[in-house]
């Protein structure tokens, strides 16, 4: 990225690696320097909690607010009833109104941690809105006449998110096909109601964002902007936010602050500097310095990362308690060199080994049945993340570095692949 922005917000986005694409970087930059910009990101209510994969875009909204602009978090009370088909191989299960409302209540807890809503209002601070407010009352025929006529089916079929589904000859329902029209309409409504001129999201949302910009230009002649963040994978190629045990939830009733802290403490060495830039507010130079550490020093950098991210989400007390617990378990409890270790030969491993077998071989469970019960009762951990999938298989890549298994809070074992 060679562009040198004048606005503080875009400077932060570029320096910290948040920017993947922008529809018109220079004009957006001018807009950010001449006044207060209102921007939004939409979140469909498909689960009761957001997960770590959402944190990148939440940090974008936080930086937008910190640099003097107004963020809107748009809850998809309306669009969740349809389901975003982008890059999915099948249709999302349809949720009823009560489930959607419950999910929105759960998701809202996180935004209150990252954004200040105390002076919200037409000319005030951050807003939290629900698109059901305008989508639920639409009259279908009028909507088709006023909004639908601006969409070319030919163009909609050309978007990669739709094309990939059709190329694989997987069904795309007419309900899902309407999703991009509804999301485009959200941008138009937010512009009309709140003067919102910028939509942000992951790069998989590019087509949906461009649709909203085009629709608003056709209907009202207003110029809007889109800005996307990169789709993240960890250094070993895994999707960000997934662990061997499942999703890393942001709500404390679905994943404890200690387990959340441990997720960041177990970051791969190669990801530390990058994640410090994305998920903390430490200066960029300090993120680079910490990310360049090696040996045992990189572990201290990981503790700083875990503390900073946990403080933002759960507060400083939770971060301090998590670090203290971790030090007690690992340092005083003899976890480490003294931990029971299962050495696997390539012959033992073959094409892969089930996590149930590993619990039995390491002595943490007496039988496969006991191991499965431990997993079903949420008593099993893998690298300190909850293990929920009894069918999980680990191959040589997964065991490239030692894997820690835990049964309850006090029984641990390491699994290593022999040289």
Short mmCIF file of N, CA and C in Angstrom, two decimals, residues 283-374:
data_model
loop_
_atom_site.label_atom_id
_atom_site.label_comp_id
_atom_site.label_asym_id
_atom_site.label_seq_id
_atom_site.Cartn_x
_atom_site.Cartn_y
_atom_site.Cartn_z
N UNK A 283 1.30 0.83 20.44
CA UNK A 283 1.88 1.50 19.26
C UNK A 283 2.47 0.50 18.28
N UNK A 284 2.40 0.84 16.99
CA UNK A 284 2.86 -0.06 15.93
C UNK A 284 4.32 -0.46 16.13
N UNK A 285 5.17 0.49 16.52
CA UNK A 285 6.59 0.17 16.74
C UNK A 285 6.78 -0.88 17.82
N UNK A 286 5.97 -0.77 18.88
CA UNK A 286 6.05 -1.74 19.97
C UNK A 286 5.54 -3.12 19.52
N UNK A 287 4.51 -3.12 18.70
CA UNK A 287 4.00 -4.39 18.14
C UNK A 287 5.08 -5.07 17.31
N UNK A 288 5.78 -4.29 16.49
CA UNK A 288 6.86 -4.84 15.66
C UNK A 288 8.00 -5.38 16.53
N UNK A 289 8.35 -4.61 17.58
CA UNK A 289 9.45 -5.03 18.46
C UNK A 289 9.10 -6.36 19.15
N UNK A 290 7.89 -6.44 19.69
CA UNK A 290 7.47 -7.66 20.39
C UNK A 290 7.36 -8.85 19.44
N UNK A 291 6.88 -8.57 18.23
CA UNK A 291 6.72 -9.63 17.25
C UNK A 291 8.03 -10.20 16.74
N UNK A 292 9.10 -9.41 16.87
CA UNK A 292 10.42 -9.85 16.39
C UNK A 292 11.21 -10.64 17.43
N UNK A 293 10.67 -10.74 18.66
CA UNK A 293 11.37 -11.50 19.70
C UNK A 293 11.40 -12.98 19.35
N UNK A 294 12.33 -13.68 19.96
CA UNK A 294 12.47 -15.11 19.67
C UNK A 294 12.74 -15.87 20.96
N UNK A 295 12.76 -17.19 20.86
CA UNK A 295 13.05 -18.02 22.02
C UNK A 295 12.02 -17.84 23.12
N UNK A 296 12.51 -17.82 24.37
CA UNK A 296 11.59 -17.69 25.50
C UNK A 296 10.98 -16.29 25.56
N UNK A 297 11.64 -15.29 24.96
CA UNK A 297 11.13 -13.92 25.01
C UNK A 297 9.82 -13.75 24.27
N UNK A 298 9.62 -14.54 23.20
CA UNK A 298 8.37 -14.43 22.44
C UNK A 298 7.19 -14.86 23.30
N UNK A 299 7.45 -15.74 24.30
CA UNK A 299 6.37 -16.15 25.20
C UNK A 299 5.88 -14.99 26.05
N UNK A 300 6.81 -14.12 26.45
CA UNK A 300 6.39 -12.92 27.20
C UNK A 300 5.57 -11.99 26.31
N UNK A 301 5.93 -11.92 25.02
CA UNK A 301 5.15 -11.11 24.08
C UNK A 301 3.74 -11.68 23.93
N UNK A 302 3.63 -13.02 23.96
CA UNK A 302 2.31 -13.65 23.86
C UNK A 302 1.46 -13.34 25.09
N UNK A 303 2.10 -13.27 26.26
CA UNK A 303 1.38 -12.92 27.49
C UNK A 303 0.88 -11.48 27.41
N UNK A 304 1.70 -10.58 26.86
CA UNK A 304 1.26 -9.18 26.65
C UNK A 304 0.06 -9.15 25.71
N UNK A 305 0.14 -9.91 24.61
CA UNK A 305 -0.98 -9.99 23.66
C UNK A 305 -2.24 -10.48 24.38
N UNK A 306 -2.12 -11.59 25.11
CA UNK A 306 -3.28 -12.16 25.81
C UNK A 306 -3.87 -11.18 26.81
N UNK A 307 -3.00 -10.49 27.56
CA UNK A 307 -3.48 -9.52 28.56
C UNK A 307 -4.19 -8.34 27.91
N UNK A 308 -3.62 -7.81 26.82
CA UNK A 308 -4.21 -6.64 26.15
C UNK A 308 -5.58 -6.97 25.55
N UNK A 309 -5.67 -8.11 24.87
CA UNK A 309 -6.94 -8.46 24.20
C UNK A 309 -8.00 -8.81 25.25
N UNK A 310 -7.61 -9.55 26.29
CA UNK A 310 -8.57 -9.92 27.33
C UNK A 310 -9.04 -8.69 28.10
N UNK A 311 -8.15 -7.72 28.32
CA UNK A 311 -8.54 -6.49 29.00
C UNK A 311 -9.60 -5.73 28.21
N UNK A 312 -9.43 -5.64 26.89
CA UNK A 312 -10.41 -4.94 26.07
C UNK A 312 -11.78 -5.60 26.14
N UNK A 313 -11.81 -6.93 26.13
CA UNK A 313 -13.10 -7.63 26.10
C UNK A 313 -13.69 -7.84 27.49
N UNK A 314 -12.88 -8.33 28.43
CA UNK A 314 -13.42 -8.74 29.73
C UNK A 314 -13.00 -7.83 30.89
N UNK A 315 -12.10 -6.89 30.63
CA UNK A 315 -11.66 -5.97 31.69
C UNK A 315 -10.32 -6.38 32.28
N UNK A 316 -9.62 -5.42 32.92
CA UNK A 316 -8.27 -5.69 33.44
C UNK A 316 -8.22 -6.73 34.54
N UNK A 317 -9.26 -6.80 35.39
CA UNK A 317 -9.28 -7.79 36.47
C UNK A 317 -9.28 -9.22 35.91
N UNK A 318 -10.09 -9.43 34.87
CA UNK A 318 -10.17 -10.76 34.26
C UNK A 318 -8.84 -11.15 33.64
N UNK A 319 -8.16 -10.18 33.02
CA UNK A 319 -6.86 -10.45 32.40
C UNK A 319 -5.82 -10.82 33.46
N UNK A 320 -5.80 -10.05 34.55
CA UNK A 320 -4.83 -10.33 35.63
C UNK A 320 -5.09 -11.70 36.25
N UNK A 321 -6.38 -12.01 36.47
CA UNK A 321 -6.73 -13.30 37.06
C UNK A 321 -6.34 -14.46 36.15
N UNK A 322 -6.55 -14.28 34.83
CA UNK A 322 -6.20 -15.34 33.87
C UNK A 322 -4.70 -15.58 33.86
N UNK A 323 -3.92 -14.49 33.87
CA UNK A 323 -2.45 -14.66 33.85
C UNK A 323 -1.98 -15.33 35.14
N UNK A 324 -2.56 -14.91 36.27
CA UNK A 324 -2.17 -15.50 37.55
C UNK A 324 -2.49 -17.00 37.58
N UNK A 325 -3.66 -17.36 37.08
CA UNK A 325 -4.06 -18.77 37.04
C UNK A 325 -3.11 -19.56 36.15
N UNK A 326 -2.80 -18.99 34.99
CA UNK A 326 -1.91 -19.68 34.04
C UNK A 326 -0.53 -19.90 34.65
N UNK A 327 -0.01 -18.88 35.32
CA UNK A 327 1.33 -19.01 35.92
C UNK A 327 1.31 -20.06 37.04
N UNK A 328 0.21 -20.10 37.79
CA UNK A 328 0.11 -21.08 38.88
C UNK A 328 0.06 -22.50 38.31
N UNK A 329 -0.76 -22.68 37.26
CA UNK A 329 -0.90 -24.01 36.67
C UNK A 329 0.40 -24.47 36.03
N UNK A 330 1.03 -23.55 35.28
CA UNK A 330 2.19 -23.97 34.50
C UNK A 330 3.50 -23.93 35.28
N UNK A 331 3.62 -22.97 36.21
CA UNK A 331 4.90 -22.83 36.90
C UNK A 331 4.89 -23.56 38.24
N UNK A 332 3.86 -23.32 39.05
CA UNK A 332 3.85 -23.95 40.37
C UNK A 332 3.33 -25.38 40.29
N UNK A 333 2.44 -25.64 39.33
CA UNK A 333 1.83 -26.96 39.26
C UNK A 333 2.70 -27.96 38.52
N UNK A 334 3.89 -27.56 38.11
CA UNK A 334 4.79 -28.49 37.47
C UNK A 334 4.40 -28.84 36.04
N UNK A 335 3.52 -28.02 35.45
CA UNK A 335 3.16 -28.28 34.06
C UNK A 335 4.29 -27.77 33.18
N UNK A 336 4.79 -28.55 32.29
CA UNK A 336 5.92 -28.16 31.46
C UNK A 336 6.82 -29.36 31.28
N UNK A 337 8.06 -29.22 31.75
CA UNK A 337 9.00 -30.33 31.58
C UNK A 337 8.56 -31.58 32.34
N UNK A 338 7.86 -31.38 33.48
CA UNK A 338 7.46 -32.52 34.31
C UNK A 338 6.12 -33.12 33.87
N UNK A 339 5.49 -32.52 32.88
CA UNK A 339 4.18 -32.98 32.46
C UNK A 339 4.29 -34.37 31.83
N UNK A 340 3.37 -35.29 32.17
CA UNK A 340 3.38 -36.60 31.51
C UNK A 340 3.34 -36.42 29.99
N UNK A 341 4.20 -37.12 29.29
CA UNK A 341 4.34 -36.90 27.85
C UNK A 341 4.12 -38.20 27.09
N UNK A 342 3.31 -38.13 26.05
CA UNK A 342 3.08 -39.25 25.15
C UNK A 342 3.85 -38.99 23.87
N UNK A 343 4.86 -39.83 23.60
CA UNK A 343 5.65 -39.70 22.37
C UNK A 343 5.07 -40.63 21.31
N UNK A 344 4.66 -40.05 20.21
CA UNK A 344 4.08 -40.83 19.12
C UNK A 344 5.10 -41.01 18.01
N UNK A 345 5.26 -42.23 17.53
CA UNK A 345 6.11 -42.46 16.36
C UNK A 345 5.27 -42.25 15.10
N UNK A 346 5.90 -42.01 13.95
CA UNK A 346 5.15 -41.90 12.69
C UNK A 346 4.26 -43.12 12.46
N UNK A 347 4.71 -44.29 12.90
CA UNK A 347 3.90 -45.51 12.73
C UNK A 347 2.63 -45.44 13.58
N UNK A 348 2.78 -44.91 14.83
CA UNK A 348 1.60 -44.74 15.70
C UNK A 348 0.59 -43.81 15.05
N UNK A 349 1.12 -42.79 14.40
CA UNK A 349 0.27 -41.72 13.86
C UNK A 349 -0.44 -42.15 12.58
N UNK A 350 0.29 -42.79 11.68
CA UNK A 350 -0.29 -43.16 10.39
C UNK A 350 -0.81 -41.94 9.66
N UNK A 351 -2.02 -42.03 9.11
CA UNK A 351 -2.63 -40.89 8.42
C UNK A 351 -3.28 -39.91 9.39
N UNK A 352 -3.36 -40.29 10.63
CA UNK A 352 -3.98 -39.43 11.64
C UNK A 352 -4.44 -40.28 12.81
N UNK A 353 -4.63 -39.63 13.96
CA UNK A 353 -5.06 -40.33 15.16
C UNK A 353 -6.18 -39.56 15.82
N UNK A 354 -7.17 -40.24 16.35
CA UNK A 354 -8.32 -39.55 16.95
C UNK A 354 -7.94 -39.00 18.32
N UNK A 355 -8.57 -37.89 18.66
CA UNK A 355 -8.29 -37.28 19.96
C UNK A 355 -8.74 -38.20 21.09
N UNK A 356 -9.77 -39.02 20.84
CA UNK A 356 -10.22 -39.99 21.85
C UNK A 356 -9.10 -40.98 22.16
N UNK A 357 -8.44 -41.48 21.11
CA UNK A 357 -7.31 -42.40 21.32
C UNK A 357 -6.19 -41.74 22.13
N UNK A 358 -5.94 -40.46 21.86
CA UNK A 358 -4.87 -39.75 22.56
C UNK A 358 -5.17 -39.63 24.05
N UNK A 359 -6.44 -39.39 24.40
CA UNK A 359 -6.80 -39.31 25.82
C UNK A 359 -6.57 -40.65 26.51
N UNK A 360 -6.85 -41.74 25.79
CA UNK A 360 -6.64 -43.07 26.37
C UNK A 360 -5.15 -43.38 26.46
N UNK A 361 -4.40 -43.18 25.37
CA UNK A 361 -2.96 -43.50 25.33
C UNK A 361 -2.17 -42.67 26.35
N UNK A 362 -2.62 -41.42 26.60
CA UNK A 362 -1.89 -40.54 27.53
C UNK A 362 -2.26 -40.82 28.98
N UNK A 363 -3.26 -41.67 29.22
CA UNK A 363 -3.66 -42.00 30.58
C UNK A 363 -4.68 -41.06 31.18
N UNK A 364 -5.18 -40.11 30.40
CA UNK A 364 -6.17 -39.17 30.92
C UNK A 364 -7.57 -39.78 30.94
N UNK A 365 -7.77 -40.87 30.22
CA UNK A 365 -9.04 -41.60 30.25
C UNK A 365 -8.73 -43.10 30.18
N UNK A 366 -9.55 -43.89 30.89
CA UNK A 366 -9.30 -45.34 30.94
C UNK A 366 -9.80 -46.06 29.70
N UNK A 367 -10.74 -45.46 29.00
CA UNK A 367 -11.32 -46.10 27.82
C UNK A 367 -11.82 -45.04 26.86
N UNK A 368 -12.09 -45.48 25.63
CA UNK A 368 -12.65 -44.57 24.65
C UNK A 368 -13.99 -44.03 25.10
N UNK A 369 -14.78 -44.88 25.75
CA UNK A 369 -16.10 -44.46 26.24
C UNK A 369 -15.96 -43.34 27.27
N UNK A 370 -14.98 -43.51 28.18
CA UNK A 370 -14.75 -42.47 29.21
C UNK A 370 -14.27 -41.17 28.57
N UNK A 371 -13.40 -41.28 27.56
CA UNK A 371 -12.89 -40.08 26.88
C UNK A 371 -14.04 -39.33 26.19
N UNK A 372 -14.93 -40.08 25.53
CA UNK A 372 -16.06 -39.44 24.85
C UNK A 372 -16.99 -38.77 25.85
N UNK A 373 -17.20 -39.42 27.01
CA UNK A 373 -18.05 -38.81 28.03
C UNK A 373 -17.41 -37.52 28.57
N UNK A 374 -16.09 -37.53 28.77
CA UNK A 374 -15.36 -36.35 29.23
C UNK A 374 -15.56 -35.19 28.26
#
